[in-house]
CSV table of C-alpha atoms in Angstrom, one decimal:
chain,number,residue,atom,x,y,z
X,1,MET,CA,-3.7,-7.8,-42.4
X,2,LYS,CA,-0.8,-6.8,-40.2
X,3,ILE,CA,-1.6,-4.0,-37.8
X,4,THR,CA,1.1,-1.3,-38.0
X,5,ILE,CA,1.7,2.0,-36.4
X,6,ARG,CA,0.1,3.6,-39.4
X,7,SER,CA,-3.1,1.6,-38.7
X,8,VAL,CA,-3.2,3.0,-35.2
X,9,ALA,CA,-2.6,6.5,-36.5
X,10,GLU,CA,-5.5,6.2,-38.9
X,11,GLU,CA,-7.8,4.7,-36.3
X,12,ALA,CA,-7.0,7.5,-33.8
X,13,GLY,CA,-7.1,10.3,-36.4
X,14,VAL,CA,-3.6,11.5,-35.6
X,15,SER,CA,-0.2,11.4,-37.3
X,16,ILE,CA,2.3,8.5,-37.2
X,17,GLY,CA,4.7,10.8,-35.3
X,18,THR,CA,2.1,11.4,-32.6
X,19,VAL,CA,1.5,7.6,-32.1
X,20,SER,CA,5.3,7.1,-31.9
X,21,LYS,CA,5.6,9.8,-29.2
X,22,VAL,CA,2.8,8.2,-27.2
X,23,ILE,CA,4.3,4.7,-27.5
X,24,ASN,CA,7.8,6.0,-26.5
X,25,ASN,CA,6.4,8.5,-23.9
X,26,SER,CA,8.4,11.4,-25.5
X,27,GLY,CA,7.4,14.9,-26.5
X,28,LYS,CA,4.4,16.8,-25.2
X,29,ILE,CA,1.1,15.0,-25.9
X,30,SER,CA,-2.2,16.0,-24.3
X,31,GLU,CA,-3.9,13.5,-22.1
X,32,LYS,CA,-6.9,13.5,-24.4
X,33,THR,CA,-4.7,12.6,-27.4
X,34,ARG,CA,-2.8,10.0,-25.4
X,35,LYS,CA,-6.0,8.3,-24.4
X,36,LYS,CA,-7.3,8.3,-28.0
X,37,VAL,CA,-4.1,6.6,-29.2
X,38,PHE,CA,-4.3,4.0,-26.4
X,39,GLN,CA,-7.9,3.3,-27.2
X,40,ALA,CA,-7.0,2.8,-30.9
X,41,MET,CA,-4.2,0.4,-29.9
X,42,GLN,CA,-6.5,-1.6,-27.7
X,43,LYS,CA,-9.2,-1.8,-30.4
X,44,LEU,CA,-6.7,-3.0,-33.0
X,45,ASN,CA,-4.9,-5.2,-30.5
X,46,TYR,CA,-1.6,-3.4,-31.5
X,47,LYS,CA,1.3,-4.3,-29.2
X,48,PRO,CA,4.6,-2.4,-29.7
X,49,ASP,CA,7.7,-4.6,-29.5
X,50,ALA,CA,9.0,-3.7,-26.1
X,51,ALA,CA,12.1,-5.9,-26.4
X,52,ALA,CA,13.1,-4.2,-29.7
X,53,ALA,CA,12.5,-0.8,-28.2
X,54,SER,CA,14.7,-1.7,-25.2
X,55,LEU,CA,17.6,-2.7,-27.5
X,56,ARG,CA,17.3,0.7,-29.2
X,57,GLY,CA,17.7,2.3,-25.8
X,58,LYS,CA,14.1,3.2,-25.6
X,59,ARG,CA,11.6,2.5,-22.8
X,60,THR,CA,10.0,-0.9,-22.2
X,61,LYS,CA,6.8,0.7,-20.7
X,62,LEU,CA,7.3,-1.8,-17.9
X,63,ILE,CA,7.4,-1.0,-14.2
X,64,GLY,CA,8.0,-3.3,-11.2
X,65,LEU,CA,5.8,-3.4,-8.1
X,66,LEU,CA,7.2,-5.0,-5.0
X,67,VAL,CA,4.6,-5.8,-2.3
X,68,PRO,CA,5.0,-7.9,0.9
X,69,ASP,CA,2.0,-10.1,0.3
X,70,ILE,CA,-0.6,-9.9,-2.5
X,71,SER,CA,-3.0,-12.0,-0.5
X,72,ASN,CA,-3.2,-9.1,2.0
X,73,PRO,CA,-6.4,-7.2,0.9
X,74,PHE,CA,-4.6,-3.9,1.5
X,75,TYR,CA,-1.7,-4.7,-0.9
X,76,ALA,CA,-4.2,-6.2,-3.4
X,77,GLY,CA,-6.0,-2.9,-3.4
X,78,ILE,CA,-2.7,-0.9,-3.8
X,79,ALA,CA,-1.7,-3.2,-6.7
X,80,ARG,CA,-5.1,-2.7,-8.4
X,81,SER,CA,-5.0,1.0,-8.1
X,82,ILE,CA,-1.4,1.1,-9.4
X,83,GLU,CA,-2.3,-1.2,-12.3
X,84,ASP,CA,-5.4,0.9,-13.2
X,85,ARG,CA,-3.5,4.1,-13.3
X,86,SER,CA,-0.6,2.5,-15.2
X,87,HIS,CA,-3.0,1.2,-17.8
X,88,GLU,CA,-4.4,4.7,-18.3
X,89,VAL,CA,-1.0,6.1,-19.1
X,90,GLY,CA,0.3,3.2,-21.2
X,91,LEU,CA,2.5,1.3,-18.6
X,92,ASN,CA,2.5,-2.3,-17.8
X,93,VAL,CA,3.1,-3.7,-14.2
X,94,MET,CA,5.2,-6.7,-13.1
X,95,LEU,CA,4.0,-7.7,-9.6
X,96,CYS,CA,6.3,-9.4,-7.1
X,97,SER,CA,5.4,-10.6,-3.6
X,98,THR,CA,8.4,-10.5,-1.3
X,99,ASP,CA,7.1,-11.6,2.1
X,100,ASN,CA,9.4,-8.8,3.4
X,101,ASN,CA,12.2,-11.3,2.9
X,102,THR,CA,15.6,-9.7,2.1
X,103,GLU,CA,16.6,-12.6,-0.2
X,104,LYS,CA,13.4,-12.4,-2.2
X,105,GLU,CA,13.8,-8.6,-2.4
X,106,LYS,CA,17.3,-9.1,-3.8
X,107,ASN,CA,16.2,-11.7,-6.3
X,108,TYR,CA,13.2,-9.7,-7.6
X,109,LEU,CA,15.4,-6.6,-8.0
X,110,ALA,CA,17.8,-8.6,-10.1
X,111,LEU,CA,14.9,-9.9,-12.2
X,112,LEU,CA,13.3,-6.5,-12.7
X,113,THR,CA,16.6,-5.0,-13.6
X,114,SER,CA,17.2,-7.8,-16.2
X,115,GLN,CA,13.8,-7.0,-17.6
X,116,ARG,CA,14.9,-3.4,-18.1
X,117,VAL,CA,12.0,-1.9,-16.1
X,118,ASP,CA,11.5,1.8,-16.6
X,119,GLY,CA,10.7,2.3,-12.9
X,120,LEU,CA,10.0,0.7,-9.6
X,121,VAL,CA,7.2,1.1,-7.0
X,122,VAL,CA,8.1,-0.3,-3.6
X,123,ALA,CA,5.7,-1.3,-0.8
X,124,SER,CA,8.0,-4.0,0.6
X,125,ALA,CA,9.8,-3.4,3.9
X,126,PHE,CA,13.4,-3.4,2.6
X,127,ARG,CA,15.0,-3.7,6.0
X,128,SER,CA,18.3,-3.8,4.1
X,129,THR,CA,18.1,-0.4,2.5
X,130,VAL,CA,21.4,-1.0,0.8
X,131,LEU,CA,19.7,-3.1,-1.9
X,132,LEU,CA,17.2,-0.3,-2.7
X,133,GLN,CA,20.0,2.4,-2.6
X,134,GLU,CA,22.0,0.4,-5.2
X,135,THR,CA,18.9,0.3,-7.5
X,136,ILE,CA,18.5,4.0,-7.1
X,137,ASP,CA,22.2,4.5,-7.8
X,138,ARG,CA,21.8,2.6,-11.1
X,139,GLY,CA,19.4,5.3,-12.2
X,140,ILE,CA,16.2,3.3,-12.0
X,141,PRO,CA,13.4,5.7,-11.0
X,142,SER,CA,11.8,4.5,-7.8
X,143,VAL,CA,8.9,5.5,-5.5
X,144,LEU,CA,7.8,4.2,-2.1
X,145,ILE,CA,4.2,3.6,-1.2
X,146,ALA,CA,2.7,2.9,2.2
X,147,SER,CA,6.1,2.9,3.8
X,148,GLU,CA,8.9,5.4,4.5
X,149,ILE,CA,12.7,5.0,4.5
X,150,PRO,CA,13.9,8.4,5.8
X,151,GLN,CA,17.6,7.7,5.0
X,152,LEU,CA,16.9,7.4,1.3
X,153,SER,CA,16.3,10.2,-1.2
X,154,ILE,CA,13.2,8.8,-2.8
X,155,ASN,CA,9.7,10.0,-3.7
X,156,THR,CA,7.2,8.7,-1.1
X,157,VAL,CA,3.4,8.4,-0.9
X,158,THR,CA,2.0,7.3,2.4
X,159,VAL,CA,-0.9,7.9,4.8
X,160,ASP,CA,-0.5,9.8,8.1
X,161,ASP,CA,0.0,6.7,10.2
X,162,TYR,CA,0.4,8.7,13.4
X,163,LYS,CA,-2.9,10.5,12.9
X,164,GLY,CA,-4.6,7.2,12.0
X,165,GLY,CA,-3.4,5.6,15.2
X,166,TYR,CA,-4.5,8.7,17.2
X,167,LEU,CA,-8.0,8.5,15.6
X,168,ALA,CA,-8.3,4.8,16.4
X,169,THR,CA,-7.3,5.1,20.1
X,170,SER,CA,-9.2,8.4,20.7
X,171,HIS,CA,-12.4,6.8,19.4
X,172,LEU,CA,-12.1,4.0,22.0
X,173,LEU,CA,-11.2,6.5,24.7
X,174,ASP,CA,-14.3,8.6,23.8
X,175,LEU,CA,-16.4,5.4,24.2
X,176,GLY,CA,-15.2,5.2,27.8
X,177,HIS,CA,-12.6,2.4,27.4
X,178,LYS,CA,-9.5,2.6,29.5
X,179,ASP,CA,-8.2,-1.0,29.2
X,180,ILE,CA,-7.1,-0.7,25.6
X,181,ALA,CA,-4.6,-3.1,24.0
X,182,ILE,CA,-2.8,-2.8,20.7
X,183,ILE,CA,-1.6,-5.4,18.2
X,184,SER,CA,0.8,-4.0,15.7
X,185,GLU,CA,2.8,-5.4,12.8
X,186,ASN,CA,6.6,-5.3,13.1
X,187,VAL,CA,7.1,-2.9,10.1
X,188,ARG,CA,8.0,0.8,9.8
X,189,SER,CA,4.4,2.0,9.1
X,190,ASN,CA,3.1,0.6,12.4
X,191,GLU,CA,5.7,2.5,14.5
X,192,PRO,CA,3.8,5.8,14.4
X,193,ARG,CA,0.5,4.0,14.9
X,194,LEU,CA,1.9,2.5,18.1
X,195,ALA,CA,3.4,5.9,19.2
X,196,ALA,CA,0.0,7.5,18.7
X,197,TYR,CA,-1.6,4.9,20.8
X,198,LYS,CA,0.8,5.5,23.6
X,199,ASP,CA,0.4,9.3,23.4
X,200,SER,CA,-3.4,9.1,23.3
X,201,MET,CA,-3.4,6.9,26.4
X,202,ARG,CA,-1.0,9.2,28.3
X,203,GLU,CA,-3.0,12.3,27.4
X,204,ALA,CA,-6.1,10.6,28.8
X,205,GLY,CA,-4.1,10.0,32.1
X,206,ILE,CA,-4.0,6.2,31.6
X,207,ASP,CA,-0.9,4.2,32.2
X,208,VAL,CA,0.0,2.0,29.3
X,209,LYS,CA,0.3,-1.6,30.4
X,210,PRO,CA,3.3,-3.4,28.8
X,211,GLU,CA,1.3,-6.6,28.5
X,212,TYR,CA,-1.3,-4.8,26.4
X,213,ILE,CA,1.3,-4.1,23.6
X,214,MET,CA,1.9,-6.9,21.1
X,215,LYS,CA,3.9,-7.0,17.9
X,216,THR,CA,3.5,-9.7,15.3
X,217,GLU,CA,3.1,-10.5,11.6
X,218,ALA,CA,0.2,-9.3,9.5
X,219,THR,CA,-2.0,-12.5,9.3
X,220,ILE,CA,-5.4,-13.4,10.6
X,221,GLN,CA,-3.8,-16.3,12.4
X,222,LYS,CA,-1.3,-14.0,14.2
X,223,GLY,CA,-4.1,-11.6,15.2
X,224,TYR,CA,-6.1,-14.6,16.6
X,225,GLU,CA,-3.1,-15.8,18.6
X,226,CYS,CA,-2.3,-12.4,20.1
X,227,ALA,CA,-5.9,-11.8,20.9
X,228,LYS,CA,-6.2,-15.1,22.7
X,229,LYS,CA,-3.3,-14.2,24.9
X,230,LEU,CA,-4.7,-10.7,25.7
X,231,LEU,CA,-8.2,-12.0,26.4
X,232,LEU,CA,-7.0,-14.7,28.7
X,233,LEU,CA,-5.2,-12.2,31.0
X,234,ASP,CA,-6.5,-11.8,34.5
X,235,GLU,CA,-7.2,-8.1,33.6
X,236,LYS,CA,-8.2,-8.5,30.0
X,237,PRO,CA,-8.7,-5.4,27.8
X,238,THR,CA,-12.2,-4.2,27.0
X,239,ALA,CA,-11.0,-2.9,23.6
X,240,ILE,CA,-8.2,-3.8,21.1
X,241,PHE,CA,-6.7,-1.6,18.4
X,242,ALA,CA,-5.4,-3.9,15.7
X,243,CYS,CA,-3.0,-2.1,13.3
X,244,ASN,CA,-4.5,-3.7,10.2
X,245,ASP,CA,-7.7,-5.3,9.2
X,246,LEU,CA,-6.1,-8.8,8.9
X,247,LEU,CA,-5.1,-8.7,12.6
X,248,ALA,CA,-8.5,-7.3,13.5
X,249,ALA,CA,-10.3,-10.2,11.8
X,250,GLY,CA,-8.2,-12.5,13.9
X,251,VAL,CA,-9.2,-10.6,17.1
X,252,ILE,CA,-12.8,-11.0,16.2
X,253,GLN,CA,-12.3,-14.7,15.6
X,254,ALA,CA,-10.6,-15.2,19.0
X,255,ALA,CA,-13.3,-13.2,20.8
X,256,LYS,CA,-16.1,-15.4,19.3
X,257,GLU,CA,-14.2,-18.6,20.2
X,258,LEU,CA,-14.1,-17.3,23.8
X,259,GLU,CA,-17.9,-16.5,23.5
X,260,LEU,CA,-17.4,-12.8,24.1
X,261,ASP,CA,-20.3,-10.5,23.1
X,262,LEU,CA,-19.0,-8.1,20.4
X,263,PRO,CA,-19.0,-5.2,20.8
X,264,ARG,CA,-20.6,-5.2,24.3
X,265,GLU,CA,-17.8,-7.0,26.0
X,266,LEU,CA,-15.0,-6.2,23.5
X,267,SER,CA,-14.6,-3.3,21.0
X,268,VAL,CA,-12.3,-3.8,18.1
X,269,VAL,CA,-10.8,-1.2,15.7
X,270,GLY,CA,-8.8,-2.1,12.6
X,271,PHE,CA,-6.7,-0.1,10.1
X,272,ASP,CA,-6.9,0.0,6.2
X,273,ASN,CA,-10.6,-0.2,5.5
X,274,THR,CA,-10.2,-3.2,3.2
X,275,VAL,CA,-12.9,-5.6,2.0
X,276,LEU,CA,-12.4,-7.5,5.2
X,277,SER,CA,-13.9,-4.7,7.2
X,278,THR,CA,-17.4,-5.2,5.7
X,279,THR,CA,-17.2,-9.0,5.7
X,280,THR,CA,-16.5,-9.6,9.4
X,281,ALA,CA,-19.4,-10.0,11.8
X,282,PRO,CA,-19.8,-7.5,13.3
X,283,MET,CA,-18.6,-5.2,10.5
X,284,LEU,CA,-15.3,-3.6,11.5
X,285,THR,CA,-14.7,0.0,12.7
X,286,THR,CA,-11.5,0.9,11.0
X,287,ILE,CA,-9.1,3.6,9.8
X,288,SER,CA,-9.5,4.2,6.0
X,289,GLN,CA,-6.5,4.8,3.8
X,290,PRO,CA,-7.2,6.5,0.4
X,291,ILE,CA,-5.9,3.5,-1.5
X,292,LYS,CA,-7.1,4.5,-5.0
X,293,GLN,CA,-5.6,8.0,-4.7
X,294,MET,CA,-2.3,6.7,-3.3
X,295,GLY,CA,-1.9,4.3,-6.2
X,296,ALA,CA,-2.7,6.9,-8.8
X,297,LYS,CA,-0.3,9.4,-7.3
X,298,VAL,CA,2.6,7.0,-7.0
X,299,VAL,CA,2.3,6.2,-10.7
X,300,ASP,CA,2.2,9.9,-11.6
X,301,LEU,CA,5.3,10.6,-9.4
X,302,LEU,CA,7.1,7.7,-11.1
X,303,ARG,CA,6.3,8.9,-14.6
X,304,GLN,CA,7.5,12.4,-13.6
X,305,GLU,CA,10.8,10.8,-12.4
X,306,MET,CA,11.1,8.8,-15.5
X,307,GLU,CA,10.7,11.9,-17.7
X,308,GLU,CA,12.9,14.3,-15.8
X,309,SER,CA,14.9,13.1,-12.9
X,310,LYS,CA,15.0,15.8,-10.2
X,311,GLY,CA,17.2,16.1,-7.1
X,312,HIS,CA,14.2,17.2,-5.0
X,313,LYS,CA,12.0,14.3,-3.9
X,314,GLU,CA,8.4,14.6,-2.7
X,315,ARG,CA,6.9,13.2,0.4
X,316,LEU,CA,3.2,13.1,0.1
X,317,LEU,CA,1.3,12.5,3.3
X,318,MET,CA,-2.4,11.6,2.8
X,319,ALA,CA,-5.1,11.9,5.5
X,320,PRO,CA,-6.7,8.8,7.1
X,321,GLU,CA,-10.4,8.7,8.1
X,322,LEU,CA,-12.1,6.9,10.9
X,323,ILE,CA,-14.9,4.7,9.6
X,324,ILE,CA,-17.3,3.7,12.4
X,325,ARG,CA,-19.2,0.5,12.0
X,326,GLN,CA,-20.5,-2.2,14.4
X,327,SER,CA,-17.4,-3.5,16.2
X,328,THR,CA,-17.1,-0.7,18.7
X,329,ALA,CA,-19.5,0.5,21.5
X,330,SER,CA,-19.5,2.4,24.7
X,331,ILE,CA,-18.1,0.5,27.7
């Protein structure tokens, strides 16, 4: 027997019109009713024809998600939280890994536009903001997550990176460390983390050594390479703040290779509180980002933009938290 919209209405105990409104995201429907309809659709394995709806000028229920690298546990967590919330509200997600490459960003934007996505969530760097501005100008609702582009009028959800950097550096200073190095990623979100590191050091009356500041890409290998350089200096640091957990894992790897006793001879702080932070040995002290809440909020902001485009854009700044584990100790 063919499953129709009437079948869904009967299963959910609502009218056909209510099911239609839920499918097309139109009208005022309570969250309870919306959930009941989606559960009925799932039970009956009913799938609306998105392509046909698109041709009628209706929504496809598809949103695009651009991340730099899905193999990075932080962006995997972001993607999962966005997918979970999207599923709750009846949206599907098309995921694209850009490697922060401008050409890939351009190609994926073209693909997503051709698929008539209803909205766009952007975590990729977009160093060429013209591409993203053109997408916004086409009327495609867009939201940034875990990154800021001040020159664009766009809803943004991010963590307070400056406060996170300050918490990380202050923790090491409180433990008595003075020779503190930093390894940051060359992306916008790491700039305030680096600024907070410098400010914390200066407030403590400690001169920042230029050789203690390193910028690189967000991989374990790059963290390892930078740490090796730092730990082979004549005056090597006693602590390293790595601006994400991937880099921190590389630091730990390098320290072990050099037979340093962690954390007695070297303290390490990461950033993100991903699954990596509890799988390293020792387990990683890190700065936690509220990934689940960020993902849910960005989807809600996107839905709001899809339903009623407003001139005013929101900039939500969420609070980071210091998670102390085994990779840091008093000097």
